[in-house]
PDB file of C-alpha atoms (C1' of nucleotides) in Angstrom:
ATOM      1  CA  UNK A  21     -11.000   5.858  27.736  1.00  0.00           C
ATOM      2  CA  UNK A  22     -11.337   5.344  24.193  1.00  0.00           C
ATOM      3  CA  UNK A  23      -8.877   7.049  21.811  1.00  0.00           C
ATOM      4  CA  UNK A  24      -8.885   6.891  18.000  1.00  0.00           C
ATOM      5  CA  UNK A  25      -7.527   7.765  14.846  1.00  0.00           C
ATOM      6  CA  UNK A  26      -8.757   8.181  11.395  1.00  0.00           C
ATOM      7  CA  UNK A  27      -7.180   9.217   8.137  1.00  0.00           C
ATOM      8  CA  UNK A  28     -10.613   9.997   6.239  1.00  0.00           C
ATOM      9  CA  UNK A  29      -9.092  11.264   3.123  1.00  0.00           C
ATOM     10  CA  UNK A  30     -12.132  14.016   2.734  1.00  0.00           C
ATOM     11  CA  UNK A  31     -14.081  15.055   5.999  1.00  0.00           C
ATOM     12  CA  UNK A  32     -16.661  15.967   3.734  1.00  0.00           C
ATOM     13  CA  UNK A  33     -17.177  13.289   1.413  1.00  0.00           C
ATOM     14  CA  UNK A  34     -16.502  10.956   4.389  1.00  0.00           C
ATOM     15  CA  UNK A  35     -18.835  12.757   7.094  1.00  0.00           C
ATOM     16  CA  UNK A  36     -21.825  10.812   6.989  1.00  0.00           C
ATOM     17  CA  UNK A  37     -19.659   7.287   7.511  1.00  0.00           C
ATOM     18  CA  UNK A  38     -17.902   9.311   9.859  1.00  0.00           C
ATOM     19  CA  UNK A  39     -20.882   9.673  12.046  1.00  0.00           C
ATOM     20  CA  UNK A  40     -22.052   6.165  11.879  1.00  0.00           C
ATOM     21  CA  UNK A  41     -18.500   4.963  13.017  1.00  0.00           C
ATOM     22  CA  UNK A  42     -18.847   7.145  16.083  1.00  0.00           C
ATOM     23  CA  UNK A  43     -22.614   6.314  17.049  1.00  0.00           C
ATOM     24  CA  UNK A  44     -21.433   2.781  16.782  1.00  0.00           C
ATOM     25  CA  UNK A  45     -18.189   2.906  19.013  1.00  0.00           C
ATOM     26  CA  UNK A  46     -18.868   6.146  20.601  1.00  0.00           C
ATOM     27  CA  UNK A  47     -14.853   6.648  21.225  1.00  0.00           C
ATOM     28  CA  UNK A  48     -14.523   9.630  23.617  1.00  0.00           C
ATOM     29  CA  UNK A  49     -11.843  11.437  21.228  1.00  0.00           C
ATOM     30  CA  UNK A  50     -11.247  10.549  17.476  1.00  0.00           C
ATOM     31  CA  UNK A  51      -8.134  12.559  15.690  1.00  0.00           C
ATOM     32  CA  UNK A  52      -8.683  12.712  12.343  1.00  0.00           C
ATOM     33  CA  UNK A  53      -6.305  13.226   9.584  1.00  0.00           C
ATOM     34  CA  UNK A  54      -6.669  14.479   5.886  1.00  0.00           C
ATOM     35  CA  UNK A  55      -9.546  16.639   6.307  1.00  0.00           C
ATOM     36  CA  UNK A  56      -8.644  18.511   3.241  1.00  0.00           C
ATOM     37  CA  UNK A  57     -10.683  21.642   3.650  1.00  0.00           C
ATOM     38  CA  UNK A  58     -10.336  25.068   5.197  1.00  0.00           C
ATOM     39  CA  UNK A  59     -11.649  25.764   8.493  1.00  0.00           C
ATOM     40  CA  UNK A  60     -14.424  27.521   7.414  1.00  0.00           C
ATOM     41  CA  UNK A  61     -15.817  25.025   5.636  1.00  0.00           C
ATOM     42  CA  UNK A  62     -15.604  22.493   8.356  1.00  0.00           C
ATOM     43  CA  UNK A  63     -18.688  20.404   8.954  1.00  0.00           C
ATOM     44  CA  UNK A  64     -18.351  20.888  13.054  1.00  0.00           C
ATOM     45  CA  UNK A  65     -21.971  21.802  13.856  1.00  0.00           C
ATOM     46  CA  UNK A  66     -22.794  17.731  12.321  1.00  0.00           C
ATOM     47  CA  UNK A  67     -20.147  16.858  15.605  1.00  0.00           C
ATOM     48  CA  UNK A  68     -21.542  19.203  18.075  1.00  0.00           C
ATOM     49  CA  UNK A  69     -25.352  18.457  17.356  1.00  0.00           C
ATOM     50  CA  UNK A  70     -23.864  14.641  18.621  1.00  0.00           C
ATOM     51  CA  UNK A  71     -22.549  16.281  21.476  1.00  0.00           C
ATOM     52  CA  UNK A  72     -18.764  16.558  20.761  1.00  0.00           C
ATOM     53  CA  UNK A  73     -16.356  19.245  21.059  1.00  0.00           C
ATOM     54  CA  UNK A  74     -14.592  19.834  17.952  1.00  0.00           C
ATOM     55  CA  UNK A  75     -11.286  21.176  16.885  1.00  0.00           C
ATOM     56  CA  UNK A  76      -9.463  21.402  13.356  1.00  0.00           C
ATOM     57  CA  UNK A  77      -6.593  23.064  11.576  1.00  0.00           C
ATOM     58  CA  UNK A  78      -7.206  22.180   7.789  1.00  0.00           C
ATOM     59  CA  UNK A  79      -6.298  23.803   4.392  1.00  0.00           C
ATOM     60  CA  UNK A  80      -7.831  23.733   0.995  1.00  0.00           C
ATOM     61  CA  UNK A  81      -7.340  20.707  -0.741  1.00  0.00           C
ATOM     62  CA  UNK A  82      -4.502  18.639   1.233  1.00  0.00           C
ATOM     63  CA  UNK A  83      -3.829  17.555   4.846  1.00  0.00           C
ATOM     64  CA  UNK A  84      -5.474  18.967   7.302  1.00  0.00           C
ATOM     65  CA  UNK A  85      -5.958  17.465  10.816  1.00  0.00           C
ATOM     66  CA  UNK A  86      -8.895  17.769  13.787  1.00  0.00           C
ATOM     67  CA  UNK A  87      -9.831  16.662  17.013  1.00  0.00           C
ATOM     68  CA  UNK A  88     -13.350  15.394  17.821  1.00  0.00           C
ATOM     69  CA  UNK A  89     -14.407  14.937  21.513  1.00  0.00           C
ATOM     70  CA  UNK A  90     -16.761  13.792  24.242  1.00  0.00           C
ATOM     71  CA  UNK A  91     -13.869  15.691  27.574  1.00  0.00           C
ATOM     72  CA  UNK A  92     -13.469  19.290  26.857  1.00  0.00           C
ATOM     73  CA  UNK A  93     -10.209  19.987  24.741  1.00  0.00           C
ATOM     74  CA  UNK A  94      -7.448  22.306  26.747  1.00  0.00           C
ATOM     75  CA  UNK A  95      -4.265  24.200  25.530  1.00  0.00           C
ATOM     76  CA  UNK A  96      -4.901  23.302  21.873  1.00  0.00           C
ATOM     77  CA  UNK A  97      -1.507  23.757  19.886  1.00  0.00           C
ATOM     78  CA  UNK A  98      -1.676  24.570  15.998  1.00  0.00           C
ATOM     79  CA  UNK A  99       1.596  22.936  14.072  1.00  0.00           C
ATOM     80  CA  UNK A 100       4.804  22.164  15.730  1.00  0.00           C
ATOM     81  CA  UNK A 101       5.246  25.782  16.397  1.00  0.00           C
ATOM     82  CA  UNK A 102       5.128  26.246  20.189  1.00  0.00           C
ATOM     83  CA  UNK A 103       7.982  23.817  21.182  1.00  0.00           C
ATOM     84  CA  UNK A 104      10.199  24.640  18.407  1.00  0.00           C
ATOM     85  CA  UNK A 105      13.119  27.075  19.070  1.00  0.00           C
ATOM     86  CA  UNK A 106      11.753  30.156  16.684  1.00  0.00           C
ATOM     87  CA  UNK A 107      14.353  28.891  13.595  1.00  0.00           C
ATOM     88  CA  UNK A 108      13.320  25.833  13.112  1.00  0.00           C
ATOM     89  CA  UNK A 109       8.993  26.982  13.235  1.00  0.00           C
ATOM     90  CA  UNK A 110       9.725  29.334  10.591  1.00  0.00           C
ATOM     91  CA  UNK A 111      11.490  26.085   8.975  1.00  0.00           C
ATOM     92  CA  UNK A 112       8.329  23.949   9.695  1.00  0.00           C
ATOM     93  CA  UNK A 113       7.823  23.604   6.358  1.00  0.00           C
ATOM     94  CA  UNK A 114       5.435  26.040   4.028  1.00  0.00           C
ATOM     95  CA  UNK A 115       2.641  26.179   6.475  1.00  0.00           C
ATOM     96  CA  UNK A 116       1.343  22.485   6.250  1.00  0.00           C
ATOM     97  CA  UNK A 117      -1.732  21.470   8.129  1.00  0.00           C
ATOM     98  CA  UNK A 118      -0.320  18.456   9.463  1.00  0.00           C
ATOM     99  CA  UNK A 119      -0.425  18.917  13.761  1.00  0.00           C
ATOM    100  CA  UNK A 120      -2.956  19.599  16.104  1.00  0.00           C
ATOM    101  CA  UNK A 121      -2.027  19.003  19.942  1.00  0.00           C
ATOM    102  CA  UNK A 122      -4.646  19.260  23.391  1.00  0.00           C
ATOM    103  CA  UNK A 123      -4.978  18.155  26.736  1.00  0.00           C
ATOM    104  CA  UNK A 124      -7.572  16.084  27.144  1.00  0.00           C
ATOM    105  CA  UNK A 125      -8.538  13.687  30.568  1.00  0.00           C
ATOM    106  CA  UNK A 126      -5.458  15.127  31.315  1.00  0.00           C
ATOM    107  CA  UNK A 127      -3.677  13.091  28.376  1.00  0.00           C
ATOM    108  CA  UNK A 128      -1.827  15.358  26.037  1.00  0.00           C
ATOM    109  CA  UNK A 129      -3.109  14.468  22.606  1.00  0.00           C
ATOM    110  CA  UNK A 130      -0.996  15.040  19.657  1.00  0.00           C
ATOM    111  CA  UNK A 131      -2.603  14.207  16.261  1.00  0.00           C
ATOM    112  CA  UNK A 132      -0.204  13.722  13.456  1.00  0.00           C
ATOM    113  CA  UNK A 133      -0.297  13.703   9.700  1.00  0.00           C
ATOM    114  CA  UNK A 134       3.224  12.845   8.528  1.00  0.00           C
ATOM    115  CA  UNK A 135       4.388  13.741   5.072  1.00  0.00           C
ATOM    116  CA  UNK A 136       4.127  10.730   2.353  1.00  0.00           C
ATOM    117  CA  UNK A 137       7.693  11.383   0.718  1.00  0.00           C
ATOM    118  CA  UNK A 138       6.741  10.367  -2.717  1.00  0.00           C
ATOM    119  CA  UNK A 139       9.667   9.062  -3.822  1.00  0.00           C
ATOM    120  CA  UNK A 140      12.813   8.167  -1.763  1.00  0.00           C
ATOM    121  CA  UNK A 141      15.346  10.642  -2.912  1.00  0.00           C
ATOM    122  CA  UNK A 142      12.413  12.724  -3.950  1.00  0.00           C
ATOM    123  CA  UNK A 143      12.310  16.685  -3.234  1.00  0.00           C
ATOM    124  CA  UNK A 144       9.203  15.555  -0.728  1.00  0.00           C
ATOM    125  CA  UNK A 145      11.140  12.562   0.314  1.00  0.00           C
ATOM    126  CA  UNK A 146      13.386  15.217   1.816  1.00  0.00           C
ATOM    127  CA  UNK A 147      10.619  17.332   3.309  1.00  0.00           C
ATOM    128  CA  UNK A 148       9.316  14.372   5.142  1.00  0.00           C
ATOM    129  CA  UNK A 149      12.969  13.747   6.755  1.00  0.00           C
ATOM    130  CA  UNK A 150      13.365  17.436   7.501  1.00  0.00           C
ATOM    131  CA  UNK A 151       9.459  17.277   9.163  1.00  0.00           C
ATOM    132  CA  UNK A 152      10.769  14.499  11.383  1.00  0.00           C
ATOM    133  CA  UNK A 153      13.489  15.959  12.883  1.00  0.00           C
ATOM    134  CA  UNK A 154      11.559  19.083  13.824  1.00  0.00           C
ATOM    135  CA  UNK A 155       8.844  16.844  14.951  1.00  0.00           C
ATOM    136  CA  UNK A 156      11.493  14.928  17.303  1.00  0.00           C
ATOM    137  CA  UNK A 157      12.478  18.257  18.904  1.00  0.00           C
ATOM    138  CA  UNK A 158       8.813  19.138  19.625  1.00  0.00           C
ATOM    139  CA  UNK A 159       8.173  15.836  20.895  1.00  0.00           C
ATOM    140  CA  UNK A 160      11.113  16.258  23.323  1.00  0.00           C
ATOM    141  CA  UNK A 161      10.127  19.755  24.690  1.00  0.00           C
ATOM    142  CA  UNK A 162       6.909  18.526  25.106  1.00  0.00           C
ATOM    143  CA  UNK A 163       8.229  15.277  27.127  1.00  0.00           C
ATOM    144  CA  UNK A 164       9.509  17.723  29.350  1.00  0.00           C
ATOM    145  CA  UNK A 165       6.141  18.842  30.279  1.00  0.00           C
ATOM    146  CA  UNK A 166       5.570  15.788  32.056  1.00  0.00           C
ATOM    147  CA  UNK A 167       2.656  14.676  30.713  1.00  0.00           C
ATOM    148  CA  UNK A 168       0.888  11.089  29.966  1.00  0.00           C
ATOM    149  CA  UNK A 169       1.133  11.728  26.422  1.00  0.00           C
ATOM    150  CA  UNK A 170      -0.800   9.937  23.605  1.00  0.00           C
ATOM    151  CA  UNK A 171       0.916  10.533  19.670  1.00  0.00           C
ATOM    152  CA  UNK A 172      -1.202   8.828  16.765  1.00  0.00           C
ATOM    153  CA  UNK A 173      -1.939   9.463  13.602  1.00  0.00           C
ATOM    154  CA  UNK A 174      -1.225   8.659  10.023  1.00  0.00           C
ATOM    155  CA  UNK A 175       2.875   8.240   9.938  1.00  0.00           C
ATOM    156  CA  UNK A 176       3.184   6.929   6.602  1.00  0.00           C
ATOM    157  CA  UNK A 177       5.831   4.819   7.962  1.00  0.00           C
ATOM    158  CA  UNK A 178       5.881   0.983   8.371  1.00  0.00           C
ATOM    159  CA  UNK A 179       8.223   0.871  10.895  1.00  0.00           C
ATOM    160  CA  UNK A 180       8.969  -2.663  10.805  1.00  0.00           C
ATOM    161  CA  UNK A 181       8.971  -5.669   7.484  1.00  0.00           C
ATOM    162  CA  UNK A 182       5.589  -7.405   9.025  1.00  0.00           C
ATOM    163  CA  UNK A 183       4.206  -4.115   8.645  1.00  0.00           C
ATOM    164  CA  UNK A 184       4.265  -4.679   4.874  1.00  0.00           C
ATOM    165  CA  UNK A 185       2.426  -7.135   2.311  1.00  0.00           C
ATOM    166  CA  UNK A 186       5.177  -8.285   0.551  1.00  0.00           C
ATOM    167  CA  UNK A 187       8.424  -6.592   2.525  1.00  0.00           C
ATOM    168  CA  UNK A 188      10.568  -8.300  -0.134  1.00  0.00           C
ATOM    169  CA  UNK A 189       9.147  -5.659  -3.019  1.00  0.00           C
ATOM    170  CA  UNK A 190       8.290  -2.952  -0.776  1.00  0.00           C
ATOM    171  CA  UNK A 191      10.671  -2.806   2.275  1.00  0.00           C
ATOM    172  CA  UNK A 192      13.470   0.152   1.410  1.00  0.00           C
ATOM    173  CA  UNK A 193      10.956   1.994  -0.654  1.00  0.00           C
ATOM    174  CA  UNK A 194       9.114   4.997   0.296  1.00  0.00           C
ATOM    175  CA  UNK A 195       7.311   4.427   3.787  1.00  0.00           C
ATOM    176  CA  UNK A 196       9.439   1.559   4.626  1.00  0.00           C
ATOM    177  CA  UNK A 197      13.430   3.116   4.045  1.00  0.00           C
ATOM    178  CA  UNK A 198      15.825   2.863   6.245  1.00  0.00           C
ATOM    179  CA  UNK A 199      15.906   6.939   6.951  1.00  0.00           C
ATOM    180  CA  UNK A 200      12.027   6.970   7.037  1.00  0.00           C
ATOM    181  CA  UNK A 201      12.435   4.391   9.914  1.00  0.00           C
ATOM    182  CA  UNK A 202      15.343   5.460  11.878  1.00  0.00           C
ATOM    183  CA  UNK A 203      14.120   8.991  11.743  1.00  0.00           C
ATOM    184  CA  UNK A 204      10.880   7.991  13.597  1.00  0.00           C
ATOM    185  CA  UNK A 205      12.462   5.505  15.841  1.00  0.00           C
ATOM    186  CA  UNK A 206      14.397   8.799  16.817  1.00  0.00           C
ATOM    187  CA  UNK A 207      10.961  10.426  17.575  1.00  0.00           C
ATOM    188  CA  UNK A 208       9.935   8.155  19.481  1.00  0.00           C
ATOM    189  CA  UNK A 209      13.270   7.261  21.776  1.00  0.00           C
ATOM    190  CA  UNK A 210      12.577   5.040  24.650  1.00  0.00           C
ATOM    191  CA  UNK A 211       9.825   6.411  25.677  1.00  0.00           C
ATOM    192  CA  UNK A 212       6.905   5.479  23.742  1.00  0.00           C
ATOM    193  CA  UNK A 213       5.448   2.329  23.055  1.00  0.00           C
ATOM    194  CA  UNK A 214       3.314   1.273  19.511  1.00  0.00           C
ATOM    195  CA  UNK A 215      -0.062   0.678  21.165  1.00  0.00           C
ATOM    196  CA  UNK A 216      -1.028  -2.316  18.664  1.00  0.00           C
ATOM    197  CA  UNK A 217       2.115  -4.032  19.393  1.00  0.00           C
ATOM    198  CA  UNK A 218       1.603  -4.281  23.028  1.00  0.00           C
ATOM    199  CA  UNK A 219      -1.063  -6.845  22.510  1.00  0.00           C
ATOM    200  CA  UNK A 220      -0.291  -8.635  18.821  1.00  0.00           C
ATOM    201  CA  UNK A 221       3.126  -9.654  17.635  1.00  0.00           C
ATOM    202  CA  UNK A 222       2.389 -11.191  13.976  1.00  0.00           C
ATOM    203  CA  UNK A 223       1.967  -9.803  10.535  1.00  0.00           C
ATOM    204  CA  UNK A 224      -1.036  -9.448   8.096  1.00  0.00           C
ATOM    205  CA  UNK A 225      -2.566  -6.824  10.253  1.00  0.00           C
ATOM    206  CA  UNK A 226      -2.790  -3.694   8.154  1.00  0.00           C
ATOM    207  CA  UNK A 227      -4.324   0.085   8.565  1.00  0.00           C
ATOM    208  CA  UNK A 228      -4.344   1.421   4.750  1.00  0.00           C
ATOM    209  CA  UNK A 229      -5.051  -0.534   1.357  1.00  0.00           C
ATOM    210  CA  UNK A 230      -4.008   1.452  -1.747  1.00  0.00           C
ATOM    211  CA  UNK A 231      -6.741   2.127  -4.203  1.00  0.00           C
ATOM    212  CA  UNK A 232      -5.366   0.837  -7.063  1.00  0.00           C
ATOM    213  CA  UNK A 233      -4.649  -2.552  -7.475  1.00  0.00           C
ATOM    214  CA  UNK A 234      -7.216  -3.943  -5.748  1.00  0.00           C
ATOM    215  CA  UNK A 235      -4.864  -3.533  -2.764  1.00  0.00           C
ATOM    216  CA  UNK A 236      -8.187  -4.159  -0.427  1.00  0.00           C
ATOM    217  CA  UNK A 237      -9.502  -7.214  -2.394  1.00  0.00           C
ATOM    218  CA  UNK A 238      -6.354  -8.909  -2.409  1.00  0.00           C
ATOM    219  CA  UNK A 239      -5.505  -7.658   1.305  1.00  0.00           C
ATOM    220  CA  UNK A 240      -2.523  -5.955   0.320  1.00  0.00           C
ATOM    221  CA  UNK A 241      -2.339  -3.571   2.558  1.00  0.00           C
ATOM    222  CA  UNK A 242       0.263  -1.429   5.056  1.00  0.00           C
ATOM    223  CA  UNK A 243       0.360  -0.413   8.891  1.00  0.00           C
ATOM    224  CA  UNK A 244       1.034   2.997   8.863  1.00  0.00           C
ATOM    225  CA  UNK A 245      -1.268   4.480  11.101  1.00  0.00           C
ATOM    226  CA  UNK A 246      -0.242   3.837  14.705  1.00  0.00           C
ATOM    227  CA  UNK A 247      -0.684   5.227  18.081  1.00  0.00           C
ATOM    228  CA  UNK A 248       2.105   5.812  20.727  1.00  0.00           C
ATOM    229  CA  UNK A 249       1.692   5.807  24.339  1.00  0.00           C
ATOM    230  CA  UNK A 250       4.050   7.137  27.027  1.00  0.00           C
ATOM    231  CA  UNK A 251       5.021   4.526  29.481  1.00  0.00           C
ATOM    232  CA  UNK A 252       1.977   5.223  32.491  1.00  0.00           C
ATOM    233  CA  UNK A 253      -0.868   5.213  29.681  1.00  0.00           C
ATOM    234  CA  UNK A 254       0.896   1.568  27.836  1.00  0.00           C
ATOM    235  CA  UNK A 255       0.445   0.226  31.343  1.00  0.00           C
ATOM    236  CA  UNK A 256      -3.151   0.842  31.629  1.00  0.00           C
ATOM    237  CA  UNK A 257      -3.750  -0.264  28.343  1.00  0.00           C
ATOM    238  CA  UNK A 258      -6.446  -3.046  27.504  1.00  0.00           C
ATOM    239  CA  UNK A 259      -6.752  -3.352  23.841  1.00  0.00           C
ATOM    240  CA  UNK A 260      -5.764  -1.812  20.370  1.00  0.00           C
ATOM    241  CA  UNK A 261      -7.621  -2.522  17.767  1.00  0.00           C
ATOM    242  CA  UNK A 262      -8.000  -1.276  14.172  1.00  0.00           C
ATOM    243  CA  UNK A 263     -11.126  -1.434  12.369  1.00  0.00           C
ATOM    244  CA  UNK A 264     -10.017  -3.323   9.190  1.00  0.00           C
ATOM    245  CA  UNK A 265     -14.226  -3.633   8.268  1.00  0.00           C
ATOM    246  CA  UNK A 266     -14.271   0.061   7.469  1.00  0.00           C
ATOM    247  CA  UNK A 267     -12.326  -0.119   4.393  1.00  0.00           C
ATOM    248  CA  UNK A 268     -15.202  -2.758   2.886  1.00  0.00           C
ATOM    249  CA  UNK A 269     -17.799   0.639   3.357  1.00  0.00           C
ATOM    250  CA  UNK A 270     -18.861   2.216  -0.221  1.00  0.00           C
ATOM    251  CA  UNK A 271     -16.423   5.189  -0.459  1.00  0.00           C
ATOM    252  CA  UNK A 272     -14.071   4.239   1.370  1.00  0.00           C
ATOM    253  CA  UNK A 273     -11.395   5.978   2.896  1.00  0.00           C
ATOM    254  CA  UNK A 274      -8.229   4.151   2.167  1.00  0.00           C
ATOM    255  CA  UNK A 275      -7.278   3.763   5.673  1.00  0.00           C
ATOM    256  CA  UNK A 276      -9.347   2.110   8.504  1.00  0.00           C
ATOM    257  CA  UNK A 277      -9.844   3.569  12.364  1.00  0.00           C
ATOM    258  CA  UNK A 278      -7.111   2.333  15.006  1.00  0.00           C
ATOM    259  CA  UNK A 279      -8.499   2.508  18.367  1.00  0.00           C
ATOM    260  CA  UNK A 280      -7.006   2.415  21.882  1.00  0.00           C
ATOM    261  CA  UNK A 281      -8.462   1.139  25.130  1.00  0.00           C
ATOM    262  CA  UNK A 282      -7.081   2.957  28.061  1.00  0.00           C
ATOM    263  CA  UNK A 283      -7.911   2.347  32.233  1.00  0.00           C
ATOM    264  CA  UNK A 284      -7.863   6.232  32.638  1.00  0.00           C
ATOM    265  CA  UNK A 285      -7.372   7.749  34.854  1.00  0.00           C
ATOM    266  CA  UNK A 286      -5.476   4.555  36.622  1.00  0.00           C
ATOM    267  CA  UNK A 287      -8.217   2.552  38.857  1.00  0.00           C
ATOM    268  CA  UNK A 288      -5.690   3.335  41.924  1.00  0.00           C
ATOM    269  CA  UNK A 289      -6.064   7.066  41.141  1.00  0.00           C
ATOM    270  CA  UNK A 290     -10.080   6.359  41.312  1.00  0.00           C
ATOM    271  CA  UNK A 291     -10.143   4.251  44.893  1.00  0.00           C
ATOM    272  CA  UNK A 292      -7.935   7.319  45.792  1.00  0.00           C
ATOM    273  CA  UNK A 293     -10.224   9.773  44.833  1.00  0.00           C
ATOM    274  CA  UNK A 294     -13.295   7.832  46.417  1.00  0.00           C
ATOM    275  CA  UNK A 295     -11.842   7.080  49.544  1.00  0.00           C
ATOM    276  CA  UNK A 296     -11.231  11.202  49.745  1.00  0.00           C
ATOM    277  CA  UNK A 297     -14.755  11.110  49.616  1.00  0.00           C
ATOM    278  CA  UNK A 298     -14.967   9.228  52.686  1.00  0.00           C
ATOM    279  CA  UNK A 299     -12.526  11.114  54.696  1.00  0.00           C
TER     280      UNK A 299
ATOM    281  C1'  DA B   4      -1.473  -0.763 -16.962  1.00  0.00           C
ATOM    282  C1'  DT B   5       1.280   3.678 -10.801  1.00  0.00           C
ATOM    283  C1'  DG B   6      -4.760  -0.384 -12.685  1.00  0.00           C
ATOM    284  C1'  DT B   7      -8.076   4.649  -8.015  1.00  0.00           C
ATOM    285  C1'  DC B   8      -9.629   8.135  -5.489  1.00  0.00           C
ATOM    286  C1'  DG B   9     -10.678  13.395  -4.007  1.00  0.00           C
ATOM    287  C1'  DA B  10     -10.222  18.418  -4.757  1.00  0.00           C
ATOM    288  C1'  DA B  11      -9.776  22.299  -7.679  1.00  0.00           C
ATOM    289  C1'  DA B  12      -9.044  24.806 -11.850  1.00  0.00           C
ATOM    290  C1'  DT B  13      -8.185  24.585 -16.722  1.00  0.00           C
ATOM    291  C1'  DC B  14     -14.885  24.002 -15.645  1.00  0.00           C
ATOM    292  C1'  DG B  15     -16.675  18.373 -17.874  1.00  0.00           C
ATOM    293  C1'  DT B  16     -11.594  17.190 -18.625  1.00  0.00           C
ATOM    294  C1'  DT B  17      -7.103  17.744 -16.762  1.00  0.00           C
ATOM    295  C1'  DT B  18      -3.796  18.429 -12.909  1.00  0.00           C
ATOM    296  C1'  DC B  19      -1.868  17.217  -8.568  1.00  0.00           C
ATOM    297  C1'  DG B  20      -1.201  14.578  -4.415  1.00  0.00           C
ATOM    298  C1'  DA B  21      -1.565  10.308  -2.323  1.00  0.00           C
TER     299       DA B  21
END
DNA sequence: ATGTCGAAATCGTTTCGA
């Protein structure tokens, strides 16, 4: 099962390299993040003509997030409100399009678009920290659930130095503090593992080039979009890749696909199933 | 040179966010 994610940065101005991504890699759900346009403005028929289900929870202008996909998409769950205890959803932050959660192949899905923070110390900075904590107590009721469950997105995090270009100028500046880290670290507990870092250890592997600079002609880029897998779906892993050729498209997005392989359900599950067959 | 994008309002240039 293929599972991807996509900050687009405009569905609409993006839709038509959008659609040639997915006829080319035909991933069976793509979450993608900064939409930035109200739901009914959302080009889903373009999806559903290919075939795909199609979810989204956008807003004029900024964030907005969606869910496009081949398996039908079950208990979909709009913002972190849901798991929250009621005081901290009416917290959750000035109404924010920033979450969108389903079950899908029986993998709960649960697309993110963190807050960028600005500036550290920064009013927004703040929000961001605030947003993480109340995402950490959603992720935690939903662990309870006990489901395989699949959190990706664009975290506007590098979690770790070889995440960064040049961690010497960068590292303890927005998206690579030491708050911004520990607070997601906090998210993410024990339990899940950083897809991409399951199968490549080094550096110089990035998912978003700034577009100023020349960020993308010099390679200067970050690894901020990630996907985290609870321990039964990092097990069946095969491969993560992210789709650094993208960014080299005219119009751009400033970030790139990243794109999980995943034996699922488990091949043991399938001989089980198939030998029921012959019972 | 915070050097470029995308969306929206202030409509054809400026602002905000990233």
């Amino acid at each position: 099962m293929l599972i991807a994610t996509w900050n687009v940065n405009s569905i609409r101005t993006r839709l038509a390299q959008v659609m040639d991504w997915l006829e080319e890699v035909k991933p069976d759900v793509l979450c993608l993040q900064e939409t930035k346009v109200e739901d009914a403005l959302f080009p889903n028929s373009e999806f559903e003509q290919k075939g795909y289900n199609v979810c989204f929870h956008g807003q004029k202008s900024y964030n907005g997030v969606a869910l496009i996909s081949h398996h039908p998409i079950k208990d979909l769950r709009v913002g972190l409100v849901g798991e929250l205890p009621h005081s901290l959803a009416a917290k959750q932050l000035s109404n924010q399009a920033r979450v969108l959660s389903a079950l899908i192949n029986e993998i709960r899905i649960v697309n993110l678009y963190v807050p960028n923070g600005s500036a550290v110390g920064s009013e927004k900075y703040i929000y961001k920290l605030e947003w993480l904590n109340c995402l950490k107590q959603y992720i935690n009721a939903q662990a309870l659930r006990d489901e395989p469950l699949c959190i990706l997105g664009d975290f506007n995090i590098a979690l770790e130095d070889k995440d960064i270009h040049t961690p010497q100028a960068l590292s303890g500046g927005i998206m690579a503090s030491e708050d911004e880290r520990s607070a997601l670290k906090s998210v993410l507990g024990n339990r899940l593992r950083d897809a991409f870092r399951i199968f490549e250890s080094d550096t110089n592997h990035w998912s978003w080039w700034n577009y100023r600079s020349g960020a993308w002609n010099r390679d200067k880029g970050w690894r901020i979009d990630h996907i985290y897998l609870s321990e039964e779906l990092a097990n069946n892993s095969s491969s993560c890749e992210i789709h650094k050729q993208v960014r080299g498209n005219l119009q751009p997005s400033d970030h790139v696909p990243v794109l999980v392989d995943i034996n699922w359900p488990p091949e043991d599950d399938q001989d089980d199933a198939l030998e029921d067959l012959f019972i």
